[in-house]
Coordinates of C-alpha atoms and ligand atoms in Angstrom, one line a residue:
Chain Y
M11 CA -2.4 -18.3 17.3
R12 CA -4.7 -16.1 19.2
S13 CA -8.4 -16.7 18.7
E14 CA -10.8 -14.0 19.7
R15 CA -14.4 -14.9 20.4
F16 CA -16.9 -12.2 19.9
S17 CA -18.4 -11.3 23.2
P18 CA -21.2 -8.7 23.5
R19 CA -20.2 -7.6 26.9
A20 CA -16.6 -6.9 25.9
A21 CA -17.8 -5.1 22.7
L22 CA -20.1 -3.0 24.9
G23 CA -17.2 -2.3 27.2
R24 CA -15.1 -1.1 24.4
A25 CA -17.8 1.0 22.9
A26 CA -18.8 2.6 26.2
P27 CA -16.6 5.7 26.0
H28 CA -17.8 6.4 22.5
L29 CA -21.4 5.9 23.4
A30 CA -21.1 8.2 26.5
F31 CA -19.5 10.9 24.4
A32 CA -22.2 10.6 21.7
V33 CA -24.9 10.9 24.3
V34 CA -23.4 14.0 25.9
F35 CA -22.6 15.6 22.5
F36 CA -25.9 15.0 20.9
G37 CA -27.7 15.9 24.1
A38 CA -26.0 19.3 24.3
W39 CA -26.7 19.9 20.6
E40 CA -30.3 19.1 21.0
L41 CA -30.7 21.4 24.0
Y42 CA -28.9 24.3 22.1
G43 CA -30.9 23.6 18.9
R44 CA -34.1 24.0 20.8
S45 CA -33.1 27.5 22.2
D46 CA -34.5 30.5 20.4
D47 CA -31.4 32.1 18.9
A48 CA -29.9 28.8 17.8
Q49 CA -27.7 28.8 14.7
L50 CA -28.1 25.0 14.4
P51 CA -31.1 22.8 13.8
A52 CA -31.9 20.5 16.7
V53 CA -30.8 16.9 16.3
S54 CA -34.5 15.9 16.3
A55 CA -35.1 18.3 13.4
V56 CA -32.2 16.8 11.4
A57 CA -33.5 13.3 12.1
T58 CA -37.0 14.3 10.8
A59 CA -35.4 15.8 7.7
M60 CA -33.4 12.7 7.1
A61 CA -36.5 10.5 7.5
D62 CA -38.4 12.8 5.1
M63 CA -35.6 12.6 2.5
T64 CA -35.4 8.8 2.9
A65 CA -39.2 8.5 2.5
D66 CA -39.3 10.6 -0.7
G67 CA -36.3 8.6 -2.0
S68 CA -34.0 11.6 -2.6
L69 CA -31.4 10.6 0.0
P70 CA -31.1 6.9 -1.1
S71 CA -30.9 7.8 -4.7
A72 CA -28.3 10.5 -4.0
L73 CA -26.3 8.1 -2.0
G74 CA -26.5 5.5 -4.7
S75 CA -25.2 7.9 -7.4
S76 CA -22.4 9.2 -5.1
M77 CA -21.3 5.6 -4.3
Q78 CA -21.2 4.8 -8.0
L79 CA -18.9 7.8 -8.5
L80 CA -16.8 6.9 -5.5
V81 CA -16.4 3.3 -6.6
I82 CA -15.4 4.1 -10.2
G83 CA -13.0 6.8 -9.1
F84 CA -11.4 4.8 -6.3
L85 CA -11.0 1.5 -8.3
S86 CA -9.4 3.3 -11.2
A87 CA -7.1 5.1 -8.8
A88 CA -6.3 1.9 -7.0
V89 CA -5.3 0.2 -10.2
A90 CA -3.3 3.2 -11.6
G91 CA -1.7 3.9 -8.2
F92 CA -0.6 0.2 -7.9
V93 CA 0.9 0.1 -11.3
G94 CA 2.5 3.6 -10.9
G95 CA 3.9 2.8 -7.5
V96 CA 5.4 -0.5 -8.6
L97 CA 6.9 1.0 -11.8
L98 CA 8.4 4.0 -9.9
G99 CA 9.5 1.8 -7.0
R100 CA 11.3 -0.7 -9.1
Y101 CA 12.5 1.2 -12.1
R102 CA 15.2 3.7 -11.0
P103 CA 15.4 5.9 -14.1
L104 CA 11.7 6.5 -14.0
D105 CA 11.8 7.2 -10.3
R106 CA 14.6 9.8 -10.8
T107 CA 12.9 11.5 -13.7
L108 CA 9.3 11.7 -12.5
M109 CA 9.4 11.7 -8.7
P110 CA 10.2 15.4 -8.2
F111 CA 7.2 16.4 -10.4
L112 CA 4.9 13.9 -8.8
S113 CA 5.9 15.1 -5.3
A114 CA 5.1 18.6 -6.4
L115 CA 1.8 17.6 -7.8
Y116 CA 1.0 15.6 -4.6
A117 CA 1.4 18.9 -2.6
V118 CA -1.4 20.6 -4.7
P119 CA -4.8 20.3 -2.9
T120 CA -7.3 18.5 -5.1
V121 CA -9.8 21.3 -4.7
A122 CA -7.4 23.6 -6.5
L123 CA -7.4 21.3 -9.5
V124 CA -11.2 21.1 -9.8
P125 CA -11.7 24.1 -12.1
L126 CA -9.0 22.8 -14.4
V127 CA -10.6 19.4 -14.6
L128 CA -13.9 21.0 -15.4
V129 CA -12.4 23.1 -18.2
W130 CA -10.7 20.0 -19.6
L131 CA -13.3 17.4 -19.1
G132 CA -16.6 19.2 -18.7
F133 CA -19.4 18.6 -16.2
G134 CA -20.1 15.0 -17.1
L135 CA -19.3 11.9 -15.1
S136 CA -15.7 11.8 -16.4
G137 CA -15.0 15.2 -14.8
R138 CA -16.3 14.0 -11.4
V139 CA -14.6 10.7 -11.6
T140 CA -11.3 12.5 -12.4
V141 CA -11.7 14.6 -9.2
V142 CA -12.2 11.5 -7.1
F143 CA -9.4 9.7 -8.9
L144 CA -7.0 12.6 -8.2
S145 CA -7.9 12.7 -4.5
C146 CA -7.1 9.0 -4.0
Y147 CA -4.4 8.4 -6.5
F148 CA -1.4 9.9 -4.7
P149 CA -1.7 8.4 -1.3
I150 CA -2.2 4.9 -3.0
M151 CA 0.7 5.4 -5.4
M152 CA 3.0 6.9 -2.8
N153 CA 2.3 4.0 -0.4
V154 CA 2.8 1.3 -3.0
Y155 CA 6.0 3.1 -4.0
A156 CA 7.3 3.2 -0.4
G157 CA 6.4 -0.5 0.1
V158 CA 8.1 -1.6 -3.1
R159 CA 11.3 0.4 -2.2
D160 CA 11.2 -1.1 1.3
T161 CA 11.5 -4.7 0.1
P162 CA 14.4 -6.4 1.9
P163 CA 17.1 -7.0 -0.7
E164 CA 18.1 -10.2 1.1
L165 CA 14.6 -11.7 0.4
I166 CA 15.0 -10.8 -3.3
E167 CA 18.2 -12.7 -3.2
V168 CA 16.5 -15.7 -1.6
S169 CA 14.0 -15.8 -4.4
R170 CA 16.7 -15.5 -7.0
S171 CA 18.6 -18.3 -5.4
F172 CA 15.6 -20.6 -5.8
L173 CA 15.4 -19.9 -9.5
V174 CA 13.1 -17.0 -9.8
R175 CA 14.6 -15.2 -12.7
S176 CA 12.2 -12.7 -14.3
E177 CA 11.4 -9.3 -12.9
F178 CA 7.7 -10.4 -13.0
G179 CA 8.6 -13.4 -10.9
L180 CA 10.4 -11.3 -8.3
L181 CA 7.4 -8.9 -8.2
R182 CA 5.0 -11.8 -7.6
T183 CA 7.1 -13.8 -5.1
V184 CA 8.7 -11.1 -3.1
V185 CA 8.2 -7.4 -3.9
I186 CA 4.4 -7.3 -3.8
P187 CA 3.8 -9.7 -0.9
A188 CA 6.4 -7.7 1.1
A189 CA 4.6 -4.4 0.2
V190 CA 1.1 -5.6 1.2
P191 CA 1.0 -3.7 4.5
F192 CA 2.0 -0.5 2.7
I193 CA -0.5 -1.2 -0.1
M194 CA -3.3 -1.7 2.4
S195 CA -2.6 1.5 4.3
G196 CA -2.5 3.3 0.9
L197 CA -5.9 2.0 0.1
R198 CA -7.3 2.9 3.5
L199 CA -6.0 6.5 3.2
G200 CA -7.2 6.6 -0.4
I201 CA -10.8 5.6 0.3
G202 CA -11.1 8.3 3.0
L203 CA -9.8 11.0 0.7
G204 CA -11.9 9.6 -2.1
V205 CA -15.0 10.3 0.0
V206 CA -13.8 13.9 0.4
G207 CA -13.1 14.1 -3.4
M208 CA -16.5 12.8 -4.1
A209 CA -18.2 15.5 -2.0
V210 CA -16.0 18.2 -3.5
A211 CA -16.8 17.1 -7.1
E212 CA -20.5 16.9 -6.5
V213 CA -20.8 20.2 -4.5
Y214 CA -18.8 22.0 -7.0
L215 CA -20.7 20.7 -9.9
R216 CA -24.1 20.6 -8.3
L217 CA -24.8 17.6 -10.2
G218 CA -26.4 14.5 -8.7
G219 CA -25.4 12.7 -5.6
I220 CA -25.1 13.8 -2.0
G221 CA -23.0 16.8 -3.0
A222 CA -25.9 18.2 -5.1
L223 CA -28.3 17.9 -2.2
I224 CA -25.8 19.7 0.0
A225 CA -25.4 22.5 -2.5
A226 CA -29.1 22.8 -3.0
Y227 CA -30.1 22.9 0.6
G228 CA -27.1 25.2 1.4
A229 CA -28.3 27.7 -1.2
T230 CA -31.8 27.8 0.3
F231 CA -30.6 27.9 4.0
R232 CA -32.6 24.9 5.0
L233 CA -30.2 23.9 7.7
D234 CA -32.0 20.8 9.0
Y235 CA -32.0 19.3 5.5
L236 CA -28.5 20.5 4.9
F237 CA -27.3 18.7 8.0
A238 CA -29.3 15.6 7.0
A239 CA -27.4 15.6 3.7
I240 CA -24.0 16.2 5.2
I241 CA -24.2 13.5 8.0
P242 CA -24.0 10.5 5.6
L243 CA -20.5 11.7 4.4
P244 CA -18.5 11.3 7.6
L245 CA -20.4 8.1 8.3
L246 CA -19.5 6.7 4.9
G247 CA -15.9 7.7 5.4
L248 CA -15.8 6.1 8.8
L249 CA -17.4 2.9 7.6
L250 CA -15.2 2.5 4.6
T251 CA -12.0 3.2 6.5
K252 CA -13.1 0.8 9.2
L253 CA -13.7 -1.8 6.5
F254 CA -10.3 -1.4 5.1
T255 CA -8.7 -1.5 8.6
L256 CA -10.4 -4.9 9.0
I257 CA -9.1 -6.2 5.6
E258 CA -5.7 -4.8 6.5
R259 CA -5.6 -6.7 9.7
R260 CA -6.5 -9.9 7.9
A261 CA -3.8 -9.4 5.3
D262 CA -1.3 -8.7 8.1
A263 CA -1.9 -11.9 10.0
W264 CA 1.7 -12.9 9.5
R265 CA 3.0 -9.8 11.2
A266 CA 4.3 -10.1 14.8
G267 CA 1.3 -9.3 17.0
Chain X
M1 CA 18.5 -38.7 -10.6
S2 CA 21.4 -41.1 -11.4
K3 CA 24.7 -40.3 -9.7
S4 CA 27.1 -41.9 -12.2
A5 CA 30.4 -40.0 -12.2
G6 CA 30.4 -38.3 -15.6
P7 CA 31.8 -34.8 -16.2
L8 CA 28.3 -33.3 -16.4
D9 CA 27.1 -35.1 -13.3
D10 CA 30.2 -34.0 -11.4
A11 CA 29.3 -31.8 -8.3
G12 CA 32.8 -30.3 -7.8
I13 CA 33.3 -26.6 -7.7
E14 CA 36.3 -24.9 -9.2
I15 CA 37.0 -21.5 -7.7
D16 CA 39.5 -20.0 -10.1
G17 CA 41.2 -16.7 -9.1
V18 CA 37.9 -15.3 -7.8
G19 CA 37.9 -11.7 -6.5
K20 CA 35.2 -9.3 -5.5
T21 CA 35.3 -5.7 -4.7
F22 CA 32.2 -3.9 -3.4
R23 CA 32.1 -0.2 -4.5
W24 CA 29.6 2.4 -3.5
R25 CA 29.3 6.1 -2.9
N26 CA 28.9 7.5 0.6
K27 CA 27.9 11.2 0.5
G28 CA 29.5 11.6 -2.9
V29 CA 32.7 9.9 -1.8
A30 CA 33.6 6.7 -3.6
E31 CA 34.3 3.9 -1.2
E32 CA 35.3 0.3 -1.7
V33 CA 35.9 -2.9 0.2
V34 CA 37.9 -5.8 -1.3
A35 CA 35.8 -8.6 0.0
L36 CA 37.6 -11.3 -1.8
G37 CA 41.3 -10.9 -2.8
K38 CA 42.0 -13.8 -5.0
V39 CA 40.7 -17.1 -4.0
D40 CA 41.8 -20.3 -5.8
F41 CA 40.4 -23.6 -4.6
T42 CA 38.7 -26.7 -5.8
V43 CA 35.9 -28.3 -3.9
R44 CA 35.8 -32.0 -4.7
S45 CA 32.6 -33.7 -5.7
N46 CA 30.7 -35.1 -2.7
E47 CA 33.1 -33.8 -0.2
F48 CA 32.1 -32.1 3.1
L49 CA 34.1 -28.9 3.1
A50 CA 34.1 -26.5 6.1
V51 CA 35.1 -22.9 5.5
I52 CA 36.4 -20.9 8.4
G53 CA 38.0 -17.5 8.7
P54 CA 37.9 -14.2 10.6
S55 CA 34.6 -12.3 10.7
G56 CA 34.1 -10.1 7.7
C57 CA 36.8 -11.9 5.6
G58 CA 34.3 -12.7 2.8
K59 CA 32.9 -16.1 3.6
T60 CA 29.4 -15.1 2.7
T61 CA 30.6 -13.2 -0.3
L62 CA 32.4 -16.4 -1.5
L63 CA 29.2 -18.5 -1.0
R64 CA 27.1 -15.9 -2.9
T65 CA 29.5 -16.0 -5.9
V66 CA 29.3 -19.8 -5.9
A67 CA 25.5 -19.6 -5.7
G68 CA 25.5 -17.3 -8.7
L69 CA 23.8 -14.5 -6.8
I70 CA 26.7 -12.1 -7.4
K71 CA 29.2 -12.0 -10.2
P72 CA 32.9 -12.0 -9.2
D73 CA 34.7 -9.2 -10.8
R74 CA 37.8 -11.2 -11.2
G75 CA 38.2 -14.9 -12.0
E76 CA 35.6 -17.6 -12.6
I77 CA 33.6 -20.3 -10.9
R78 CA 32.8 -23.6 -12.5
V79 CA 30.4 -26.2 -11.3
G80 CA 30.9 -29.6 -12.9
G81 CA 33.2 -28.0 -15.3
R82 CA 30.7 -25.4 -16.5
P83 CA 31.0 -21.7 -15.7
V84 CA 28.4 -20.4 -13.2
T85 CA 26.3 -17.6 -14.7
G86 CA 23.6 -17.5 -12.2
P87 CA 21.7 -19.6 -9.6
G88 CA 21.0 -23.2 -10.7
E89 CA 19.0 -26.2 -9.8
D90 CA 22.2 -28.0 -8.8
R91 CA 22.8 -25.6 -5.9
A92 CA 20.8 -24.7 -2.8
V93 CA 21.7 -22.1 -0.2
V94 CA 21.1 -22.0 3.6
F95 CA 21.3 -18.3 4.4
Q96 CA 23.1 -16.8 7.4
H97 CA 20.1 -14.5 7.9
F98 CA 17.6 -17.4 7.4
G99 CA 15.9 -15.6 4.5
L100 CA 12.4 -16.9 5.3
F101 CA 9.4 -15.1 3.8
P102 CA 7.5 -13.7 6.8
W103 CA 4.2 -13.8 5.0
K104 CA 4.4 -17.5 4.3
T105 CA 3.8 -20.3 6.8
V106 CA 6.6 -22.6 7.6
V107 CA 5.4 -25.3 5.2
D108 CA 4.9 -22.8 2.4
N109 CA 8.4 -21.5 2.9
V110 CA 9.8 -25.0 2.5
K111 CA 7.5 -25.6 -0.5
F112 CA 8.7 -22.5 -2.2
P113 CA 11.8 -23.8 -4.1
L114 CA 9.9 -26.9 -5.1
R115 CA 7.0 -24.9 -6.5
M116 CA 9.5 -22.7 -8.4
R117 CA 10.9 -25.9 -9.9
G118 CA 7.4 -26.8 -11.1
V119 CA 6.7 -29.6 -8.6
P120 CA 2.9 -30.0 -8.2
D121 CA 1.5 -28.6 -5.0
K122 CA 0.6 -31.9 -3.3
E123 CA 3.9 -33.5 -3.9
A124 CA 5.7 -30.3 -2.8
A125 CA 3.7 -30.3 0.5
A126 CA 4.6 -33.9 1.2
T127 CA 8.3 -33.3 0.5
A128 CA 8.2 -30.1 2.7
R129 CA 6.6 -32.0 5.6
A130 CA 9.2 -34.8 5.3
N131 CA 12.0 -32.3 5.4
L132 CA 10.6 -30.4 8.3
K133 CA 10.4 -33.7 10.2
K134 CA 14.1 -34.2 9.5
V135 CA 15.0 -31.0 11.2
G136 CA 12.7 -31.7 14.2
L137 CA 10.0 -29.2 13.3
E138 CA 7.0 -31.5 13.0
G139 CA 3.9 -29.8 14.2
F140 CA 5.0 -26.3 13.3
E141 CA 4.0 -26.5 9.6
R142 CA 1.2 -23.9 9.9
S143 CA 3.1 -21.4 12.1
Y144 CA 4.5 -18.2 10.7
P145 CA 8.3 -17.5 11.0
H146 CA 7.8 -14.7 13.7
Q147 CA 6.2 -17.3 15.9
L148 CA 9.3 -19.4 16.0
S149 CA 12.6 -18.9 17.8
G150 CA 15.8 -17.9 15.9
G151 CA 17.1 -21.5 16.0
M152 CA 13.8 -22.9 14.7
Q153 CA 13.7 -20.3 11.9
Q154 CA 17.2 -21.4 10.9
R155 CA 16.1 -25.0 10.8
V156 CA 13.2 -24.0 8.5
G157 CA 15.9 -22.5 6.2
L158 CA 17.8 -25.8 6.4
A159 CA 14.7 -27.9 5.6
R160 CA 14.0 -25.6 2.6
A161 CA 17.5 -26.2 1.1
L162 CA 17.3 -29.9 1.8
A163 CA 13.9 -30.2 0.2
T164 CA 15.4 -29.1 -3.2
D165 CA 17.6 -32.2 -3.2
A166 CA 20.3 -30.1 -4.9
R167 CA 23.6 -31.9 -5.5
I168 CA 25.4 -29.0 -3.8
L169 CA 24.5 -27.5 -0.5
L170 CA 25.9 -24.0 0.3
M171 CA 25.4 -23.5 4.0
D172 CA 26.3 -20.1 5.6
E173 CA 26.7 -20.7 9.4
P174 CA 23.6 -22.9 9.3
F175 CA 23.7 -23.7 13.0
G176 CA 24.8 -20.3 14.2
A177 CA 21.5 -19.4 16.0
I178 CA 20.8 -22.9 17.3
D179 CA 21.3 -23.8 21.0
A180 CA 24.0 -26.2 22.0
Q181 CA 21.8 -29.4 22.4
T182 CA 19.8 -28.9 19.3
R183 CA 23.0 -28.1 17.5
E184 CA 24.4 -31.5 18.3
F185 CA 21.2 -33.1 17.1
M186 CA 21.3 -31.1 13.9
Q187 CA 25.0 -31.9 13.3
E188 CA 24.2 -35.6 13.6
Q189 CA 21.2 -35.3 11.3
L190 CA 23.2 -33.5 8.7
M191 CA 26.0 -36.1 8.9
K192 CA 23.4 -38.9 8.4
L193 CA 21.7 -37.1 5.5
W194 CA 25.0 -36.5 3.8
D195 CA 26.0 -40.1 4.4
E196 CA 22.8 -41.5 2.9
N197 CA 22.5 -39.2 0.0
K198 CA 25.9 -37.9 -1.1
K199 CA 26.1 -34.2 -1.8
T200 CA 28.8 -31.6 -2.0
V201 CA 28.6 -29.5 1.1
V202 CA 30.2 -26.1 1.6
F203 CA 29.7 -25.3 5.3
V204 CA 30.7 -21.9 6.6
T205 CA 31.2 -21.8 10.3
H206 CA 32.8 -19.8 13.1
D207 CA 33.0 -22.8 15.3
L208 CA 36.3 -24.7 15.1
D209 CA 35.0 -27.8 16.8
E210 CA 32.0 -27.9 14.5
A211 CA 34.3 -27.6 11.4
V212 CA 36.6 -30.3 12.6
S213 CA 33.9 -32.8 13.7
L214 CA 31.9 -32.5 10.5
A215 CA 34.3 -31.9 7.6
D216 CA 36.6 -33.9 5.3
R217 CA 38.6 -30.8 4.7
I218 CA 38.7 -27.3 6.1
L219 CA 39.4 -24.3 4.0
V220 CA 40.9 -21.5 6.1
L221 CA 40.6 -18.0 4.7
S222 CA 42.8 -15.2 5.6
R223 CA 41.5 -11.8 6.7
R224 CA 40.7 -9.2 4.1
P225 CA 41.5 -9.1 1.3
S226 CA 41.0 -12.8 1.6
R227 CA 43.0 -15.6 0.1
V228 CA 43.3 -19.2 0.9
R229 CA 45.3 -19.3 4.1
A230 CA 45.5 -23.1 4.3
V231 CA 43.6 -26.3 3.6
V232 CA 43.5 -28.7 6.5
D233 CA 42.6 -32.4 6.0
V234 CA 40.6 -34.1 8.8
D235 CA 41.6 -37.7 9.1
L236 CA 38.8 -39.0 11.3
P237 CA 37.0 -42.2 10.4
R238 CA 33.3 -42.1 9.4
P239 CA 30.6 -42.5 10.5
R240 CA 31.5 -40.0 13.2
W241 CA 28.4 -40.0 15.2
D242 CA 28.9 -43.4 16.9
Y243 CA 32.1 -42.5 18.7
D244 CA 33.5 -39.5 20.6
V245 CA 35.2 -37.6 17.9
R246 CA 36.5 -34.9 20.2
S247 CA 38.6 -37.3 22.2
E248 CA 40.6 -38.4 19.1
P249 CA 44.2 -37.1 18.8
A250 CA 43.5 -36.3 15.1
F251 CA 40.7 -34.0 16.2
A252 CA 42.9 -32.1 18.7
E253 CA 45.7 -31.8 16.1
A254 CA 43.5 -30.3 13.4
R255 CA 41.9 -28.0 15.9
R256 CA 45.2 -26.7 17.1
T257 CA 46.6 -26.1 13.6
I258 CA 43.6 -24.0 12.6
W259 CA 43.4 -22.2 15.9
E260 CA 47.0 -21.1 15.6
M261 CA 46.4 -19.7 12.1
L262 CA 43.3 -17.8 13.2
R263 CA 45.1 -16.5 16.2
S264 CA 48.0 -15.2 14.3
D265 CA 45.6 -13.4 12.0
L266 CA 44.0 -11.7 15.0
V267 CA 47.5 -10.7 16.3
E268 CA 48.4 -9.3 12.9
E269 CA 45.2 -7.4 12.9
E270 CA 45.9 -5.8 16.2
E271 CA 49.4 -4.8 15.2
G272 CA 47.9 -3.5 11.9
A273 CA 45.5 -1.4 13.9
G274 CA 48.4 -0.2 16.1
I275 CA 50.3 1.1 13.0
H276 CA 47.2 2.9 11.8
A277 CA 46.7 4.6 15.1
I278 CA 50.2 6.2 15.0
Ligands
LIG324 N1 26.7 -5.6 -0.5 C1 27.8 -5.2 0.1 N2 28.2 -3.9 -0.1 C2 29.3 -3.4 0.5 N3 30.2 -4.2 1.2 C3 29.8 -5.4 1.5 C4 28.7 -6.0 0.9 N4 28.6 -7.3 1.3 C5 29.7 -7.5 2.0 N5 30.4 -6.4 2.1 C6 31.7 -6.3 2.9 O1 32.6 -7.3 2.4 C7 33.3 -7.9 3.5 C8 33.0 -9.4 3.6 O2 31.7 -9.6 3.9 P1 31.1 -11.0 4.2 O3 29.7 -10.9 4.6 O4 31.3 -11.9 3.0 O5 31.9 -11.5 5.4 P2 31.8 -12.9 6.3 O6 33.1 -13.5 6.2 O7 30.6 -13.6 5.8 O8 31.5 -12.3 7.7 P3 30.8 -12.9 9.0 O9 31.7 -14.0 9.5 O10 30.6 -11.8 9.9 O11 29.5 -13.5 8.5 C9 32.9 -7.1 4.7 O12 33.8 -6.1 5.0 C10 31.6 -6.5 4.4 O13 31.4 -5.3 5.0
LIG325 MG1 28.8 -14.2 6.7

């Protein structure tokens, strides 16, 4: 098996293009931001705003409450998406009956559902969690479904030949292990969309979290603070997606590499 | 397990008028293949039976029905006098497609049937290792299937079936992917194992020489819809590994008999195809 030692030089080498791009990009931004008719706050101004919001505690506490929303919404979608995907993937009548409707629902942008969710569930935590849930449920469920459908029938036969008799036994010994790569990519897509859903829910509701900061600073045209509030979102998305990519790679160790 | 010859302990297989037709729909059109016409045959307890026949004649299908993986739609299969209703502890299959779980290591693949039979982990691991040694795969326990060659993967499948210590081994071209030298080694290993520890072996192969040099009897199937074409006895003394089987007159004779049957099937098939083309 391949063993990869961590080497700082190699890591720097890999990161060099990204670093170079970041330097050029933020450099140009800074220069433009300092010009008189700039429509953008300079990078340094955004950094100052960020430091300010960190010092007064508003950014960390907003991040904290956003994360709480994200975690609850994502975990419930992961559980429900897993169960739904397995049921639909293994149980034909259910698949035939429900899949057309679910596919149609999948095509509706989550944002379009937000007003409906609010009418039904109100402005409390449950409404926001539902928005996050809806944004990550479908990619997770659809991937689990695809993975379950993709199980090689000959491996199911192998398991049966070695005395695995129950449907639950087949799920445990073949179907779910074979679907792991699909499940992992579903979770990775789901967490990314969950971050988007989290921001949508909070901005729309102007209630707590990063989204509320964005809404508030947007309304008062304080662009440096607005940017300082927006920047954590893509960073969070990137970080979580990266984390899931790493877990995915570990789970896939058995794949031809 | 005691091996006294009582009716319940009997590892013979009665294949009683077994037929199987696969049906499916292709773009709304119903299609079917008669994979097994009507097969009547009895495998004796503890015999080494080779099964040979044209490609696609239903050898794998027959093995799957005996294994209890698919139900025949005509006839019945009995093992030790009892009708087969599904897979059982008395039978273990070596699959033509190897059938290894790619997410499990080699040793975990071999442990699998033991764990499913409730054998404790430690004991299962020890049995798995011993059987991997028998097929010459010591040192590969922690590898994943994709890291092995086709022939090595096939031997893992063999070790897995052997580890169960089932009375009946159903082997579907178990050496098909193995190179010539390893194949001879594996054939000898299998002969020795079977000699030490009597089992009923049903051994599907495409290789005439292999069939004749291993088996007590050879079941020759006709092309589809398959029936029993002939049963050929191989009268070669055992053990067969300490002399040159292939130079025996009995070897050449059995080989020629079967070859002529298979060849006439091929000729008929060509003529059949000719008629269709007109
Ligand atoms: N699940 C299935 N659905 C439809 N047709 C099938 C199925 N399994 C087998 N068949 C067909 O049944 C026939 C017999 O197949 P089988 O695999 O038993 O042949 P075989 O003798 O093992 O062939 P080979 O020597 O190539 O391994 C073939 O025509 C095959 O296409
Ligand atoms: Mg076959």
